[in-house]
């Protein structure tokens, strides 16, 4: 998509990773976790609101593209994609 990105594969906790990227000014973050391996969904986090949504790869990529191109704001994405409010049970 031509969007600058970086992978944080450190052993730091997810909270520390979020904090580090917030300080760097990273506007959006994608989290791949154990749930992603089960159902191919990913979490997209907005730095300014710290709110998160969880959806398929295609939906997450479309959301990022629409934000980066100025077609939509984070509030629009939160109306379209399921809000993610913490951990989910992993069977």
mmCIF file with all atom_site columns, C-alpha atoms in Angstrom:
data_model
loop_
_atom_site.group_PDB
_atom_site.id
_atom_site.type_symbol
_atom_site.label_atom_id
_atom_site.label_alt_id
_atom_site.label_comp_id
_atom_site.label_asym_id
_atom_site.label_entity_id
_atom_site.label_seq_id
_atom_site.pdbx_PDB_ins_code
_atom_site.Cartn_x
_atom_site.Cartn_y
_atom_site.Cartn_z
_atom_site.occupancy
_atom_site.B_iso_or_equiv
_atom_site.pdbx_formal_charge
_atom_site.auth_seq_id
_atom_site.auth_comp_id
_atom_site.auth_asym_id
_atom_site.auth_atom_id
_atom_site.pdbx_PDB_model_num
ATOM 1  C CA . UNK A 1 1  ? 0.000   0.000   0.000  1.00 0.00 ? 1  UNK A CA 1
ATOM 2  C CA . UNK A 1 2  ? 3.036   2.261   0.152  1.00 0.00 ? 2  UNK A CA 1
ATOM 3  C CA . UNK A 1 3  ? 2.480   3.145   3.815  1.00 0.00 ? 3  UNK A CA 1
ATOM 4  C CA . UNK A 1 4  ? 5.507   3.380   6.079  1.00 0.00 ? 4  UNK A CA 1
ATOM 5  C CA . UNK A 1 5  ? 5.555   0.597   8.654  1.00 0.00 ? 5  UNK A CA 1
ATOM 6  C CA . UNK A 1 6  ? 7.720   -1.084  11.242 1.00 0.00 ? 6  UNK A CA 1
ATOM 7  C CA . UNK A 1 7  ? 7.457   -4.397  13.072 1.00 0.00 ? 7  UNK A CA 1
ATOM 8  C CA . UNK A 1 8  ? 8.045   -4.414  16.829 1.00 0.00 ? 8  UNK A CA 1
ATOM 9  C CA . UNK A 1 9  ? 9.090   -7.964  17.596 1.00 0.00 ? 9  UNK A CA 1
ATOM 10 C CA . UNK A 1 10 ? 10.636  -7.161  20.962 1.00 0.00 ? 10 UNK A CA 1
ATOM 11 C CA . UNK A 1 11 ? 9.816   -9.222  24.010 1.00 0.00 ? 11 UNK A CA 1
ATOM 12 C CA . UNK A 1 12 ? 8.222   -6.229  25.765 1.00 0.00 ? 12 UNK A CA 1
ATOM 13 C CA . UNK A 1 13 ? 4.616   -6.468  26.931 1.00 0.00 ? 13 UNK A CA 1
ATOM 14 C CA . UNK A 1 14 ? 1.926   -5.197  24.577 1.00 0.00 ? 14 UNK A CA 1
ATOM 15 C CA . UNK A 1 15 ? 1.330   -2.222  26.895 1.00 0.00 ? 15 UNK A CA 1
ATOM 16 C CA . UNK A 1 16 ? 4.983   -1.204  26.714 1.00 0.00 ? 16 UNK A CA 1
ATOM 17 C CA . UNK A 1 17 ? 4.929   -1.593  22.936 1.00 0.00 ? 17 UNK A CA 1
ATOM 18 C CA . UNK A 1 18 ? 1.841   0.633   22.705 1.00 0.00 ? 18 UNK A CA 1
ATOM 19 C CA . UNK A 1 19 ? 3.486   3.209   24.975 1.00 0.00 ? 19 UNK A CA 1
ATOM 20 C CA . UNK A 1 20 ? 6.722   3.180   22.984 1.00 0.00 ? 20 UNK A CA 1
ATOM 21 C CA . UNK A 1 21 ? 4.876   3.695   19.709 1.00 0.00 ? 21 UNK A CA 1
ATOM 22 C CA . UNK A 1 22 ? 2.657   6.388   21.210 1.00 0.00 ? 22 UNK A CA 1
ATOM 23 C CA . UNK A 1 23 ? 5.811   8.295   22.195 1.00 0.00 ? 23 UNK A CA 1
ATOM 24 C CA . UNK A 1 24 ? 7.193   7.885   18.659 1.00 0.00 ? 24 UNK A CA 1
ATOM 25 C CA . UNK A 1 25 ? 3.962   9.332   17.266 1.00 0.00 ? 25 UNK A CA 1
ATOM 26 C CA . UNK A 1 26 ? 2.842   6.196   15.455 1.00 0.00 ? 26 UNK A CA 1
ATOM 27 C CA . UNK A 1 27 ? -0.797  7.005   14.560 1.00 0.00 ? 27 UNK A CA 1
ATOM 28 C CA . UNK A 1 28 ? -2.071  3.435   14.066 1.00 0.00 ? 28 UNK A CA 1
ATOM 29 C CA . UNK A 1 29 ? -0.926  0.047   15.271 1.00 0.00 ? 29 UNK A CA 1
ATOM 30 C CA . UNK A 1 30 ? -1.845  -3.458  14.147 1.00 0.00 ? 30 UNK A CA 1
ATOM 31 C CA . UNK A 1 31 ? -1.591  -6.278  16.655 1.00 0.00 ? 31 UNK A CA 1
ATOM 32 C CA . UNK A 1 32 ? -1.203  -9.885  15.565 1.00 0.00 ? 32 UNK A CA 1
ATOM 33 C CA . UNK A 1 33 ? -1.850  -12.230 18.486 1.00 0.00 ? 33 UNK A CA 1
ATOM 34 C CA . UNK A 1 34 ? -2.882  -15.788 19.298 1.00 0.00 ? 34 UNK A CA 1
ATOM 35 C CA . UNK A 1 35 ? -6.485  -15.014 18.355 1.00 0.00 ? 35 UNK A CA 1
ATOM 36 C CA . UNK A 1 36 ? -5.213  -13.922 14.925 1.00 0.00 ? 36 UNK A CA 1
ATOM 37 C CA . UNK A 1 37 ? -3.831  -17.407 14.396 1.00 0.00 ? 37 UNK A CA 1
ATOM 38 C CA . UNK A 1 38 ? -7.216  -18.917 15.211 1.00 0.00 ? 38 UNK A CA 1
ATOM 39 C CA . UNK A 1 39 ? -9.555  -16.701 13.211 1.00 0.00 ? 39 UNK A CA 1
ATOM 40 C CA . UNK A 1 40 ? -7.376  -14.467 10.982 1.00 0.00 ? 40 UNK A CA 1
ATOM 41 C CA . UNK A 1 41 ? -8.553  -11.269 12.685 1.00 0.00 ? 41 UNK A CA 1
ATOM 42 C CA . UNK A 1 42 ? -6.279  -8.445  13.777 1.00 0.00 ? 42 UNK A CA 1
ATOM 43 C CA . UNK A 1 43 ? -6.529  -5.503  16.138 1.00 0.00 ? 43 UNK A CA 1
ATOM 44 C CA . UNK A 1 44 ? -6.156  -1.938  14.843 1.00 0.00 ? 44 UNK A CA 1
ATOM 45 C CA . UNK A 1 45 ? -5.398  0.678   17.524 1.00 0.00 ? 45 UNK A CA 1
ATOM 46 C CA . UNK A 1 46 ? -5.685  4.452   17.236 1.00 0.00 ? 46 UNK A CA 1
ATOM 47 C CA . UNK A 1 47 ? -2.965  6.328   19.137 1.00 0.00 ? 47 UNK A CA 1
ATOM 48 C CA . UNK A 1 48 ? -5.009  9.429   19.984 1.00 0.00 ? 48 UNK A CA 1
ATOM 49 C CA . UNK A 1 49 ? -8.107  7.716   21.373 1.00 0.00 ? 49 UNK A CA 1
ATOM 50 C CA . UNK A 1 50 ? -6.380  4.427   22.356 1.00 0.00 ? 50 UNK A CA 1
ATOM 51 C CA . UNK A 1 51 ? -9.534  2.733   21.052 1.00 0.00 ? 51 UNK A CA 1
ATOM 52 C CA . UNK A 1 52 ? -9.274  -0.510  19.125 1.00 0.00 ? 52 UNK A CA 1
ATOM 53 C CA . UNK A 1 53 ? -11.246 -2.442  16.532 1.00 0.00 ? 53 UNK A CA 1
ATOM 54 C CA . UNK A 1 54 ? -10.824 -6.079  15.515 1.00 0.00 ? 54 UNK A CA 1
ATOM 55 C CA . UNK A 1 55 ? -11.530 -7.385  12.029 1.00 0.00 ? 55 UNK A CA 1
ATOM 56 C CA . UNK A 1 56 ? -10.252 -9.384  9.075  1.00 0.00 ? 56 UNK A CA 1
ATOM 57 C CA . UNK A 1 57 ? -7.021  -8.472  7.306  1.00 0.00 ? 57 UNK A CA 1
ATOM 58 C CA . UNK A 1 58 ? -8.929  -7.044  4.344  1.00 0.00 ? 58 UNK A CA 1
ATOM 59 C CA . UNK A 1 59 ? -11.117 -4.872  6.584  1.00 0.00 ? 59 UNK A CA 1
ATOM 60 C CA . UNK A 1 60 ? -8.126  -3.638  8.607  1.00 0.00 ? 60 UNK A CA 1
ATOM 61 C CA . UNK A 1 61 ? -6.145  -2.770  5.460  1.00 0.00 ? 61 UNK A CA 1
ATOM 62 C CA . UNK A 1 62 ? -9.155  -0.987  3.953  1.00 0.00 ? 62 UNK A CA 1
ATOM 63 C CA . UNK A 1 63 ? -9.589  0.988   7.189  1.00 0.00 ? 63 UNK A CA 1
ATOM 64 C CA . UNK A 1 64 ? -5.929  2.045   7.207  1.00 0.00 ? 64 UNK A CA 1
ATOM 65 C CA . UNK A 1 65 ? -6.086  3.080   3.567  1.00 0.00 ? 65 UNK A CA 1
ATOM 66 C CA . UNK A 1 66 ? -9.241  5.139   4.101  1.00 0.00 ? 66 UNK A CA 1
ATOM 67 C CA . UNK A 1 67 ? -7.684  6.940   7.088  1.00 0.00 ? 67 UNK A CA 1
ATOM 68 C CA . UNK A 1 68 ? -4.359  7.590   5.348  1.00 0.00 ? 68 UNK A CA 1
ATOM 69 C CA . UNK A 1 69 ? -6.040  8.920   2.202  1.00 0.00 ? 69 UNK A CA 1
ATOM 70 C CA . UNK A 1 70 ? -8.370  11.132  4.242  1.00 0.00 ? 70 UNK A CA 1
ATOM 71 C CA . UNK A 1 71 ? -11.542 9.401   3.084  1.00 0.00 ? 71 UNK A CA 1
ATOM 72 C CA . UNK A 1 72 ? -12.522 8.521   6.657  1.00 0.00 ? 72 UNK A CA 1
ATOM 73 C CA . UNK A 1 73 ? -11.703 9.442   10.237 1.00 0.00 ? 73 UNK A CA 1
ATOM 74 C CA . UNK A 1 74 ? -11.127 7.037   13.121 1.00 0.00 ? 74 UNK A CA 1
ATOM 75 C CA . UNK A 1 75 ? -14.678 7.658   14.345 1.00 0.00 ? 75 UNK A CA 1
ATOM 76 C CA . UNK A 1 76 ? -15.992 6.363   10.986 1.00 0.00 ? 76 UNK A CA 1
ATOM 77 C CA . UNK A 1 77 ? -13.936 3.197   11.331 1.00 0.00 ? 77 UNK A CA 1
ATOM 78 C CA . UNK A 1 78 ? -15.283 2.586   14.832 1.00 0.00 ? 78 UNK A CA 1
ATOM 79 C CA . UNK A 1 79 ? -18.827 2.724   13.449 1.00 0.00 ? 79 UNK A CA 1
ATOM 80 C CA . UNK A 1 80 ? -18.018 0.137   10.769 1.00 0.00 ? 80 UNK A CA 1
ATOM 81 C CA . UNK A 1 81 ? -15.778 -2.394  12.521 1.00 0.00 ? 81 UNK A CA 1
ATOM 82 C CA . UNK A 1 82 ? -16.286 -4.283  15.789 1.00 0.00 ? 82 UNK A CA 1
ATOM 83 C CA . UNK A 1 83 ? -14.848 -2.427  18.780 1.00 0.00 ? 83 UNK A CA 1
ATOM 84 C CA . UNK A 1 84 ? -12.285 -4.443  20.712 1.00 0.00 ? 84 UNK A CA 1
ATOM 85 C CA . UNK A 1 85 ? -12.198 -3.787  24.448 1.00 0.00 ? 85 UNK A CA 1
ATOM 86 C CA . UNK A 1 86 ? -9.578  -6.113  25.838 1.00 0.00 ? 86 UNK A CA 1
ATOM 87 C CA . UNK A 1 87 ? -8.568  -9.696  25.755 1.00 0.00 ? 87 UNK A CA 1
ATOM 88 C CA . UNK A 1 88 ? -10.703 -12.414 24.304 1.00 0.00 ? 88 UNK A CA 1
ATOM 89 C CA . UNK A 1 89 ? -10.806 -16.014 25.482 1.00 0.00 ? 89 UNK A CA 1
ATOM 90 C CA . UNK A 1 90 ? -8.550  -18.307 23.526 1.00 0.00 ? 90 UNK A CA 1
ATOM 91 C CA . UNK A 1 91 ? -9.813  -21.889 23.454 1.00 0.00 ? 91 UNK A CA 1
#
